Amino acid sequence: MEDKGKTIVKQKPKPPEPKREDLSSRMAAALERLKARDDARPEEDDGARAAAAAAAEASYAQRVGAEVRGQWALHEELAERAQAEHLEAVVGVVIQQSGAVMKKWVANSSGNAAFDAAAL
């Protein structure tokens, strides 16, 4: 039998809900972008710390060098000979944080024992 008195109304289909996979992938992509941005920051901080450490090290080396030159005295005769012969000695020094000398040695001799001894 046919039902002529009833009207059939078609409803609009509901839009599909976003798939969990789409949401998950968008969230994962957003998280990766945030991680990348955060990872960039420590490098900047590390660079600033490295620059500050290098500056402090250079300053320390200058202060130590100035102190050594201020304390180093050569007899006039040895100083003239060192200048004439272009004597150069390389010394190694281990210094405590307090500034006390722990150990010192001639790392590269000038060839002149008196000059090397004076360098220490």
Coordinates of C-alpha atoms in Angstrom, one line a residue:
M1 CA 0.0 0.0 0.0
E2 CA 1.0 3.5 -0.8
D3 CA 0.8 6.2 1.9
K4 CA 0.0 9.4 0.0
G5 CA -0.7 11.6 3.1
K6 CA 2.8 11.5 4.5
T7 CA 5.5 13.9 3.4
I8 CA 9.0 12.7 3.8
V9 CA 11.5 15.4 4.7
K10 CA 15.1 14.7 4.0
Q11 CA 17.4 16.1 6.7
K12 CA 20.7 17.7 5.8
P13 CA 23.5 15.2 6.6
K14 CA 25.6 16.3 9.6
P15 CA 29.1 17.3 8.6
P16 CA 31.5 14.5 9.4
E17 CA 33.3 14.8 12.7
P18 CA 37.0 15.4 12.4
K19 CA 38.8 12.1 12.4
R20 CA 40.9 11.4 15.5
E21 CA 43.8 10.9 13.2
D22 CA 43.5 14.4 11.8
L23 CA 43.3 15.9 15.2
S24 CA 46.2 13.9 16.5
S25 CA 48.4 14.8 13.5
R26 CA 47.6 18.5 13.9
M27 CA 48.3 18.4 17.6
A28 CA 51.5 16.6 17.0
A29 CA 52.6 19.1 14.4
A30 CA 51.8 22.0 16.7
L31 CA 53.7 20.3 19.5
E32 CA 56.7 19.8 17.2
R33 CA 56.7 23.5 16.3
L34 CA 56.6 24.5 20.0
K35 CA 59.5 22.1 20.8
A36 CA 61.5 23.5 17.9
R37 CA 61.0 27.0 19.2
D38 CA 62.0 26.0 22.7
D39 CA 65.1 24.1 21.5
A40 CA 66.3 27.3 19.8
R41 CA 66.3 29.2 23.0
P42 CA 68.9 27.2 24.9
E43 CA 71.4 27.6 22.0
E44 CA 71.1 31.3 22.4
D45 CA 71.6 31.0 26.1
D46 CA 74.6 28.7 25.6
G47 CA 76.1 31.2 23.1
A48 CA 75.7 34.0 25.6
R49 CA 77.2 31.9 28.4
A50 CA 80.1 30.8 26.2
A51 CA 80.8 34.4 25.2
A52 CA 80.7 35.5 28.9
A53 CA 83.0 32.6 29.9
A54 CA 85.5 33.5 27.1
A55 CA 85.5 37.2 28.2
A56 CA 86.1 36.1 31.8
E57 CA 88.9 33.8 30.8
A58 CA 90.6 36.5 28.8
S59 CA 90.3 39.0 31.6
Y60 CA 91.7 36.4 34.1
A61 CA 94.7 35.7 31.7
Q62 CA 95.4 39.4 31.4
R63 CA 95.3 39.9 35.2
V64 CA 97.7 36.9 35.7
G65 CA 100.0 38.2 33.0
A66 CA 100.1 41.7 34.5
E67 CA 100.8 40.2 38.0
V68 CA 103.6 38.1 36.6
R69 CA 105.2 41.0 34.7
G70 CA 104.9 43.2 37.8
Q71 CA 106.7 40.6 40.0
W72 CA 109.4 39.6 37.5
A73 CA 112.7 41.3 37.8
L74 CA 115.9 40.5 35.8
H75 CA 119.3 41.6 36.7
E76 CA 120.3 44.3 34.2
E77 CA 123.0 42.2 32.6
L78 CA 120.7 39.2 32.1
A79 CA 118.0 41.5 30.8
E80 CA 120.4 43.0 28.2
R81 CA 121.5 39.5 27.2
A82 CA 117.9 38.2 26.9
Q83 CA 117.0 41.2 24.7
A84 CA 120.1 40.8 22.5
E85 CA 119.7 37.0 22.1
H86 CA 115.9 37.2 21.9
L87 CA 115.6 34.7 24.7
E88 CA 112.1 33.3 25.4
A89 CA 111.1 30.7 27.9
V90 CA 107.6 29.2 28.2
V91 CA 106.6 28.3 31.8
G92 CA 103.6 26.2 33.0
V93 CA 101.8 27.2 36.2
V94 CA 99.0 25.6 38.1
I95 CA 97.1 28.1 40.2
Q96 CA 94.5 27.5 42.9
Q97 CA 91.3 29.5 42.9
S98 CA 92.7 31.5 45.8
G99 CA 95.6 32.6 43.5
A100 CA 98.2 30.5 45.2
V101 CA 100.7 28.8 42.9
M102 CA 100.5 25.0 43.2
K103 CA 103.1 24.0 40.7
K104 CA 105.4 25.7 38.2
W105 CA 107.8 24.4 35.6
V106 CA 109.8 25.3 32.4
A107 CA 107.7 23.9 29.6
N108 CA 110.0 25.2 26.8
S109 CA 113.6 26.3 27.8
S110 CA 115.2 29.4 26.4
G111 CA 118.5 27.6 26.3
N112 CA 119.8 29.9 29.1
A113 CA 119.6 28.4 32.6
A114 CA 119.7 31.7 34.4
F115 CA 116.9 33.2 32.2
D116 CA 114.8 30.1 32.7
A117 CA 115.3 30.2 36.5
A118 CA 114.4 33.9 36.5
A119 CA 111.2 33.1 34.5
L120 CA 110.1 30.8 37.3

